[in-house]
Short mmCIF file of C-alpha atoms and ligand atoms in Angstrom, two decimals:
data_model
loop_
_atom_site.label_atom_id
_atom_site.label_comp_id
_atom_site.label_asym_id
_atom_site.label_seq_id
_atom_site.Cartn_x
_atom_site.Cartn_y
_atom_site.Cartn_z
CA MET S 23 4.22 5.39 -14.79
CA TYR S 24 7.70 4.06 -14.95
CA GLU S 25 7.03 0.43 -15.86
CA LEU S 26 5.21 -1.09 -18.80
CA ALA S 27 3.93 -3.68 -16.30
CA LEU S 28 2.00 -0.92 -14.51
CA PHE S 29 0.30 0.17 -17.75
CA MET S 30 -0.62 -3.46 -18.30
CA LEU S 31 -2.04 -3.69 -14.78
CA ASP S 32 -4.11 -0.55 -15.42
CA LEU S 33 -5.52 -1.91 -18.69
CA VAL S 34 -6.30 -5.26 -17.08
CA GLN S 35 -8.16 -3.46 -14.27
CA ASN S 36 -10.32 -1.82 -16.97
CA ALA S 37 -11.09 -5.29 -18.32
CA LEU S 38 -11.93 -6.57 -14.83
CA THR S 39 -14.17 -3.57 -14.21
CA ALA S 40 -15.87 -4.37 -17.52
CA GLY S 41 -16.77 -7.77 -16.05
CA ALA S 42 -14.31 -9.84 -18.07
CA THR S 43 -13.99 -13.51 -17.14
CA TYR S 44 -11.29 -14.25 -19.70
CA ILE S 45 -8.33 -11.94 -20.28
CA LYS S 46 -5.46 -12.51 -22.68
CA ILE S 47 -2.20 -10.64 -22.28
CA TRP S 48 0.38 -10.90 -25.04
CA LEU S 49 3.78 -9.29 -24.82
CA ASP S 50 5.91 -9.60 -27.91
CA GLU S 51 9.48 -8.32 -27.86
CA ASP S 52 10.60 -8.83 -31.41
CA PHE S 53 14.17 -7.60 -31.68
CA THR S 54 14.56 -8.68 -35.31
CA ARG S 55 11.66 -6.42 -36.30
CA ASN S 56 12.65 -3.90 -33.63
CA ARG S 57 9.17 -3.82 -32.17
CA LEU S 58 7.50 -4.34 -28.83
CA THR S 59 3.79 -5.10 -29.00
CA LEU S 60 1.42 -5.38 -26.07
CA THR S 61 -2.06 -6.74 -26.69
CA ILE S 62 -4.77 -7.13 -24.08
CA ALA S 63 -8.02 -8.82 -25.07
CA ASP S 64 -11.00 -9.28 -22.81
CA ASN S 65 -14.52 -10.67 -22.99
CA GLY S 66 -15.99 -7.89 -20.85
CA CYS S 67 -18.94 -5.65 -21.69
CA GLY S 68 -17.18 -3.81 -24.53
CA MET S 69 -17.86 -0.24 -25.59
CA ALA S 70 -20.32 1.37 -27.96
CA PRO S 71 -18.71 3.57 -30.66
CA HIS S 72 -19.48 6.83 -28.87
CA THR S 73 -18.04 5.51 -25.59
CA LEU S 74 -14.98 4.32 -27.45
CA THR S 75 -14.37 7.75 -29.00
CA ARG S 76 -14.80 9.43 -25.65
CA ALA S 77 -12.70 6.81 -23.83
CA LEU S 78 -9.65 8.24 -25.54
CA ASP S 79 -10.42 11.68 -24.18
CA PRO S 80 -8.41 12.16 -20.97
CA PHE S 81 -11.38 13.49 -19.04
CA MET S 82 -13.92 10.83 -19.86
CA THR S 83 -14.97 8.01 -17.61
CA THR S 84 -18.22 6.06 -17.38
CA LYS S 85 -17.65 5.71 -13.69
CA THR S 86 -19.68 7.90 -11.39
CA SER S 87 -17.46 7.97 -8.37
CA ARG S 88 -18.13 10.23 -5.45
CA ARG S 89 -15.34 12.65 -6.05
CA LYS S 90 -12.74 12.92 -8.76
CA SER S 91 -13.83 10.98 -11.77
CA ILE S 92 -11.51 11.47 -14.66
CA GLY S 93 -10.59 8.62 -16.94
CA LEU S 94 -6.87 8.52 -17.57
CA GLY S 95 -5.85 4.94 -18.21
CA LEU S 96 -6.49 4.65 -21.94
CA PRO S 97 -5.24 8.13 -22.95
CA PHE S 98 -2.21 7.52 -20.76
CA PHE S 99 -1.29 4.29 -22.51
CA ARG S 100 -1.88 5.86 -25.90
CA GLN S 101 0.33 8.78 -24.99
CA LEU S 102 3.06 6.38 -23.86
CA VAL S 103 3.23 4.38 -27.09
CA GLU S 104 2.93 7.47 -29.29
CA SER S 105 5.65 9.31 -27.41
CA CYS S 106 7.85 6.24 -27.99
CA GLY S 107 7.28 6.52 -31.73
CA GLY S 108 4.74 3.71 -31.87
CA GLY S 109 1.01 3.35 -32.25
CA PHE S 110 -2.20 2.32 -30.60
CA LYS S 111 -5.28 0.43 -31.78
CA ILE S 112 -8.49 -0.42 -30.00
CA LYS S 113 -11.35 -2.63 -31.13
CA SER S 114 -14.43 -2.94 -29.01
CA ARG S 115 -18.08 -3.86 -29.39
CA PRO S 116 -20.80 -4.03 -26.79
CA GLY S 117 -21.24 -7.62 -25.72
CA CYS S 118 -18.13 -8.75 -27.60
CA GLY S 119 -15.31 -7.47 -25.45
CA THR S 120 -12.32 -5.30 -26.21
CA VAL S 121 -8.90 -5.68 -27.78
CA ILE S 122 -6.24 -3.05 -27.13
CA THR S 123 -2.89 -3.08 -28.86
CA GLY S 124 0.05 -0.76 -28.43
CA TRP S 125 3.46 -0.99 -30.01
CA TYR S 126 6.73 0.89 -30.24
CA PRO S 127 10.22 0.39 -31.62
CA LEU S 128 12.53 -1.37 -29.19
CA ASP S 129 15.41 0.97 -29.91
CA ASN S 130 13.69 4.15 -28.71
CA VAL S 131 15.17 5.90 -25.70
CA ASP S 132 11.84 6.98 -24.22
CA GLN S 133 10.41 3.55 -23.50
CA PRO S 134 9.82 2.55 -19.90
CA PRO S 135 11.43 -0.62 -18.57
CA LEU S 136 9.19 -3.70 -18.60
CA GLY S 137 9.27 -3.63 -14.83
CA ASP S 138 8.26 -6.55 -12.73
CA TRP S 139 6.23 -8.22 -15.45
CA ASN S 140 5.94 -11.72 -14.01
CA GLU S 141 5.17 -10.57 -10.47
CA THR S 142 2.48 -8.26 -11.80
CA LEU S 143 0.91 -11.16 -13.69
CA ARG S 144 1.24 -13.39 -10.64
CA ALA S 145 -0.54 -10.85 -8.43
CA LEU S 146 -3.32 -10.40 -11.01
CA ILE S 147 -3.82 -14.14 -11.34
CA GLN S 148 -3.93 -14.80 -7.60
CA ALA S 149 -6.13 -11.79 -6.81
CA ASN S 150 -8.72 -12.86 -9.37
CA PRO S 151 -9.30 -16.59 -8.87
CA HIS S 152 -12.39 -16.68 -11.09
CA VAL S 153 -10.91 -14.93 -14.07
CA ARG S 154 -9.15 -17.02 -16.67
CA PHE S 155 -5.84 -15.45 -17.67
CA TYR S 156 -3.94 -16.47 -20.75
CA CYS S 157 -0.49 -14.88 -20.80
CA ALA S 158 2.05 -15.09 -23.58
CA HIS S 159 5.49 -13.55 -23.58
CA ARG S 160 7.63 -13.82 -26.67
CA ARG S 161 11.20 -12.66 -26.75
CA ASN S 162 12.63 -13.23 -30.19
CA GLN S 163 12.20 -16.94 -30.87
CA ARG S 164 11.33 -17.95 -27.32
CA CYS S 165 7.69 -17.88 -26.37
CA VAL S 166 6.34 -18.78 -22.94
CA THR S 167 2.61 -19.15 -22.48
CA PHE S 168 0.61 -19.67 -19.35
CA ASP S 169 -3.09 -20.43 -19.01
CA THR S 170 -4.85 -20.54 -15.66
CA LEU S 171 -7.68 -22.83 -16.84
CA PRO S 172 -5.78 -26.15 -16.58
CA VAL S 173 -4.46 -24.99 -13.21
CA ARG S 174 -7.96 -24.62 -11.82
CA ARG S 175 -8.87 -28.01 -13.26
CA ALA S 176 -5.86 -29.69 -11.66
CA LEU S 177 -6.67 -28.19 -8.27
CA GLY S 178 -10.20 -29.55 -8.56
CA PRO S 179 -12.79 -28.66 -5.94
CA HIS S 180 -10.12 -27.05 -3.76
CA ALA S 181 -9.06 -24.50 -6.38
CA ASP S 182 -10.65 -21.56 -4.54
CA ALA S 183 -9.23 -22.49 -1.15
CA LEU S 184 -5.75 -23.07 -2.54
CA TRP S 185 -5.54 -20.25 -5.07
CA GLN S 186 -4.01 -17.65 -2.73
CA SER S 187 -1.92 -20.05 -0.66
CA ALA S 188 1.83 -19.66 -0.22
CA ASP S 189 2.38 -22.92 -2.12
CA MET S 190 0.51 -21.54 -5.10
CA THR S 191 2.44 -18.27 -4.96
CA THR S 192 5.65 -20.27 -5.27
CA TRP S 193 4.21 -22.42 -8.03
CA PHE S 194 2.88 -19.46 -10.08
CA ARG S 195 6.22 -17.68 -9.70
CA GLU S 196 8.06 -20.69 -11.05
CA GLN S 197 5.70 -21.14 -13.98
CA LEU S 198 5.72 -17.50 -15.00
CA SER S 199 9.47 -17.10 -14.75
CA ALA S 200 10.04 -20.16 -16.94
CA SER S 201 10.75 -17.40 -19.47
CA MET Y 5 4.86 -32.25 -15.98
CA THR Y 6 4.24 -29.34 -13.65
CA LEU Y 7 0.56 -30.13 -13.12
CA ASP Y 8 1.78 -33.05 -11.00
CA GLU Y 9 3.21 -30.50 -8.63
CA LEU Y 10 -0.25 -29.00 -8.35
CA ARG Y 11 -1.59 -32.36 -7.29
CA LYS Y 12 1.10 -32.49 -4.63
CA ILE Y 13 0.12 -29.04 -3.39
CA ARG Y 14 -3.44 -30.28 -3.26
CA GLU Y 15 -2.56 -33.38 -1.27
CA ARG Y 16 -0.31 -31.51 1.12
CA ALA Y 17 -3.12 -29.06 1.85
CA ALA Y 18 -5.86 -31.66 2.04
CA ALA Y 19 -5.99 -31.90 5.84
CA ALA Y 20 -6.05 -28.14 6.36
CA LEU Y 21 -8.66 -27.77 3.65
CA GLU Y 22 -10.94 -30.35 5.20
CA GLN Y 23 -10.69 -28.62 8.55
CA ARG Y 24 -11.48 -25.30 6.90
CA ALA Y 25 -14.42 -26.84 5.08
CA ARG Y 26 -15.81 -28.18 8.35
CA GLN Y 27 -15.57 -24.79 10.04
CA ALA Y 28 -16.73 -22.38 7.39
CA GLN Y 29 -17.10 -22.72 3.65
CA GLU Y 30 -16.02 -19.27 2.64
CA PRO Y 31 -13.35 -16.98 4.08
CA GLU Y 32 -14.98 -14.65 6.57
CA TRP Y 33 -12.82 -11.73 5.55
CA LYS Y 34 -12.28 -9.99 2.25
CA ILE Y 35 -9.77 -7.29 1.43
CA VAL Y 36 -10.21 -5.24 -1.74
CA VAL Y 37 -7.34 -3.08 -3.00
CA SER Y 38 -8.22 -0.01 -5.08
CA MET Y 39 -6.45 -0.54 -8.41
CA GLY Y 40 -7.51 2.40 -10.58
CA THR Y 41 -4.94 4.47 -12.45
CA SER Y 42 -4.18 6.77 -9.52
CA GLY Y 43 -3.97 3.86 -7.07
CA ILE Y 44 -1.43 2.17 -9.34
CA LEU Y 45 0.57 5.41 -9.57
CA TYR Y 46 0.75 5.59 -5.78
CA GLY Y 47 1.86 1.98 -5.33
CA ALA Y 48 -1.29 -0.16 -5.14
CA ARG Y 49 0.45 -3.13 -6.78
CA GLU Y 50 2.98 -3.35 -3.93
CA ILE Y 51 0.14 -3.04 -1.41
CA LEU Y 52 -1.77 -5.90 -3.06
CA LYS Y 53 1.32 -8.11 -3.10
CA LYS Y 54 2.17 -7.28 0.48
CA ILE Y 55 -1.34 -7.96 1.73
CA MET Y 56 -1.36 -11.38 0.03
CA GLU Y 57 2.05 -12.15 1.49
CA GLU Y 58 1.16 -11.13 5.07
CA VAL Y 59 -2.17 -12.95 4.92
CA GLN Y 60 -0.12 -16.07 4.15
CA ASN Y 61 2.47 -15.33 6.84
CA LEU Y 62 -0.22 -14.83 9.47
CA GLY Y 63 -2.19 -17.85 8.25
CA LEU Y 64 -5.41 -15.85 7.92
CA ASN Y 65 -8.51 -17.09 6.11
CA VAL Y 66 -8.94 -13.98 3.98
CA ILE Y 67 -9.63 -13.50 0.30
CA VAL Y 68 -7.63 -10.67 -1.26
CA THR Y 69 -8.77 -9.04 -4.45
CA GLN Y 70 -8.75 -5.76 -6.40
CA SER Y 71 -11.24 -3.29 -7.83
CA GLY Y 72 -11.37 -0.06 -9.79
CA SER Y 73 -10.80 3.28 -8.07
CA PHE Y 74 -12.67 4.05 -4.87
CA GLY Y 75 -12.93 7.65 -6.10
CA LEU Y 76 -10.64 9.19 -3.49
CA ASP Y 77 -7.50 9.75 -5.49
CA ASP Y 78 -5.64 11.89 -2.94
CA ILE Y 79 -5.34 9.20 -0.27
CA GLU Y 80 -4.26 6.30 -2.45
CA PRO Y 81 -3.19 3.57 -2.08
CA MET Y 82 -6.31 2.31 -0.35
CA CYS Y 83 -8.03 -0.89 0.61
CA ALA Y 84 -11.37 -1.88 2.07
CA ILE Y 85 -11.68 -4.68 4.61
CA TYR Y 86 -15.00 -6.51 4.68
CA HIS Y 87 -16.30 -8.75 7.43
CA GLY Y 88 -19.89 -9.79 6.95
CA ASN Y 89 -21.75 -6.54 6.35
CA GLU Y 90 -19.04 -4.45 7.92
CA LYS Y 91 -16.71 -2.42 5.75
CA VAL Y 92 -13.75 -0.35 6.85
CA VAL Y 93 -11.66 1.66 4.41
CA TYR Y 94 -7.99 2.45 4.93
CA GLY Y 95 -5.94 4.98 2.97
CA ASN Y 96 -2.38 6.27 2.58
CA LEU Y 97 -1.10 2.70 2.89
CA LYS Y 98 2.55 1.72 2.82
CA PRO Y 99 3.88 -1.82 2.38
CA ASP Y 100 5.71 -1.74 5.72
CA MET Y 101 2.53 -1.08 7.69
CA ILE Y 102 0.47 -3.89 6.20
CA ARG Y 103 1.39 -6.43 8.84
CA GLU Y 104 0.37 -4.04 11.59
CA LEU Y 105 -2.89 -3.32 9.76
CA LEU Y 106 -3.78 -7.01 9.50
CA GLU Y 107 -2.75 -7.76 13.08
CA THR Y 108 -4.76 -4.84 14.39
CA HIS Y 109 -7.87 -5.16 12.25
CA ILE Y 110 -8.22 -8.88 11.65
CA VAL Y 111 -6.29 -10.63 14.42
CA ARG Y 112 -7.25 -8.26 17.26
CA GLY Y 113 -10.50 -6.93 15.78
CA GLN Y 114 -9.57 -3.29 16.32
CA ILE Y 115 -9.41 -0.26 14.05
CA LEU Y 116 -6.07 1.15 12.92
CA ALA Y 117 -7.30 4.68 13.48
CA SER Y 118 -4.29 6.44 11.94
CA HIS Y 119 -5.13 5.16 8.45
CA ARG Y 120 -8.86 4.73 8.66
CA VAL Y 121 -10.87 6.68 6.13
CA VAL Y 122 -14.51 7.47 6.58
CA VAL Y 123 -15.94 7.46 3.09
CA PRO Y 124 -19.00 9.68 2.61
CA GLY Y 125 -21.92 7.35 2.14
CA ASP Y 126 -20.32 4.54 4.11
CA VAL Y 127 -21.23 6.20 7.40
CA GLY Y 128 -23.15 3.83 9.59
CA ASN Y 129 -21.26 0.92 8.17
CA THR Y 130 -18.91 0.87 11.12
CA PRO Y 131 -17.74 -2.40 12.57
CA THR Y 132 -18.99 -3.62 15.91
CA THR Y 133 -15.42 -4.51 16.81
CA ALA Y 134 -14.43 -0.82 17.03
N1 ADP K 21 -11.56 -3.11 -21.47
C1 ADP K 21 -12.63 -2.30 -21.42
N2 ADP K 21 -13.89 -2.78 -21.58
C2 ADP K 21 -14.97 -1.95 -21.53
N3 ADP K 21 -14.89 -0.63 -21.33
C3 ADP K 21 -13.66 -0.08 -21.16
C4 ADP K 21 -12.48 -0.89 -21.20
N4 ADP K 21 -11.41 -0.07 -21.01
C5 ADP K 21 -11.92 1.17 -20.85
N5 ADP K 21 -13.26 1.17 -20.94
C6 ADP K 21 -14.17 2.34 -20.84
O1 ADP K 21 -13.41 3.52 -21.04
C7 ADP K 21 -13.52 4.40 -19.93
C8 ADP K 21 -12.20 5.10 -19.69
O2 ADP K 21 -11.20 4.18 -19.25
P1 ADP K 21 -9.94 4.72 -18.49
O3 ADP K 21 -9.29 5.74 -19.37
O4 ADP K 21 -9.07 3.60 -18.06
O5 ADP K 21 -10.55 5.47 -17.23
P2 ADP K 21 -11.28 4.85 -15.94
O6 ADP K 21 -10.87 3.41 -15.86
O7 ADP K 21 -10.71 5.67 -14.82
O8 ADP K 21 -12.74 5.05 -16.14
C9 ADP K 21 -13.94 3.49 -18.78
O9 ADP K 21 -14.65 4.21 -17.80
C10 ADP K 21 -14.79 2.45 -19.48
O10 ADP K 21 -16.10 2.91 -19.67
MG1 MG K 22 -8.93 2.63 -16.09
#
């Protein structure tokens, strides 16, 4: 994958598949400490220790799809951060959700571009009206956060009907690019 | 405060929403884009964005969402279109054919045969509009 945003999308899909209703996505670009950190936390089903160990094996998946069924997402992300000279951490417990963190130095030449970060978030938010997303993006001293919960509240009983409207696409775009 | 803008969006849409509520509570159509690792590698994000955009352009009452892999990695990107109990799967999608797909399948109620995928196990789940 050629964009960090696509790795993020892949990890968020894992959280959605795990039944998460609340997903936090933190992106921290800290140029003073020369470190990019991506953290994704979800309140999905979590993983038991043996699943967790096997989840990092490139040929493990708990899915039983009809044909090909190899799990690649987690090992792929791990490989990315490690090949960029960084590291990877995962904490998960059944019933308690999962937290995945990856980081790498910002001055490495192997890192992918961020890609279309805000548009990826916007698509995730609009395609999953019943999932609460909390997104934070820090770039040095500037931090922009966005939480979908107050948005749903402000839209009131019409939140579902409006969520994927063109007006909301424009509004989400503006909010997310406030960074 | 930007939440005020949300209230404006709400008010502007009020009439259309009331009409929609009178006709049918829920969208009749649902489109699910396969968003597993291989789908993403083959461009599923652009397909999801394009479907949402064209649904808006065509003014369709459709809910667009995403799911894990459909298990058919070699014909990604894919989506499934649901209408009641009917499900039709399309594969090898490209952003520039999404409008045609929606016009054919949802507006005209026909099958876009060139990209239709018959998933083993989904046989018998064919739409009556075919
Ligand atoms: N956020 C998560 N919550 C619960 N389980 C997860 C999560 N992420 C990954 N897993 C587990 O790890 C397995 C491997 O994930 P992944 O490498 O992305 O492959 P895949 O998504 O194709 O199964 C998944 O099948 C799932 O069981
Ligand atoms: Mg995955």
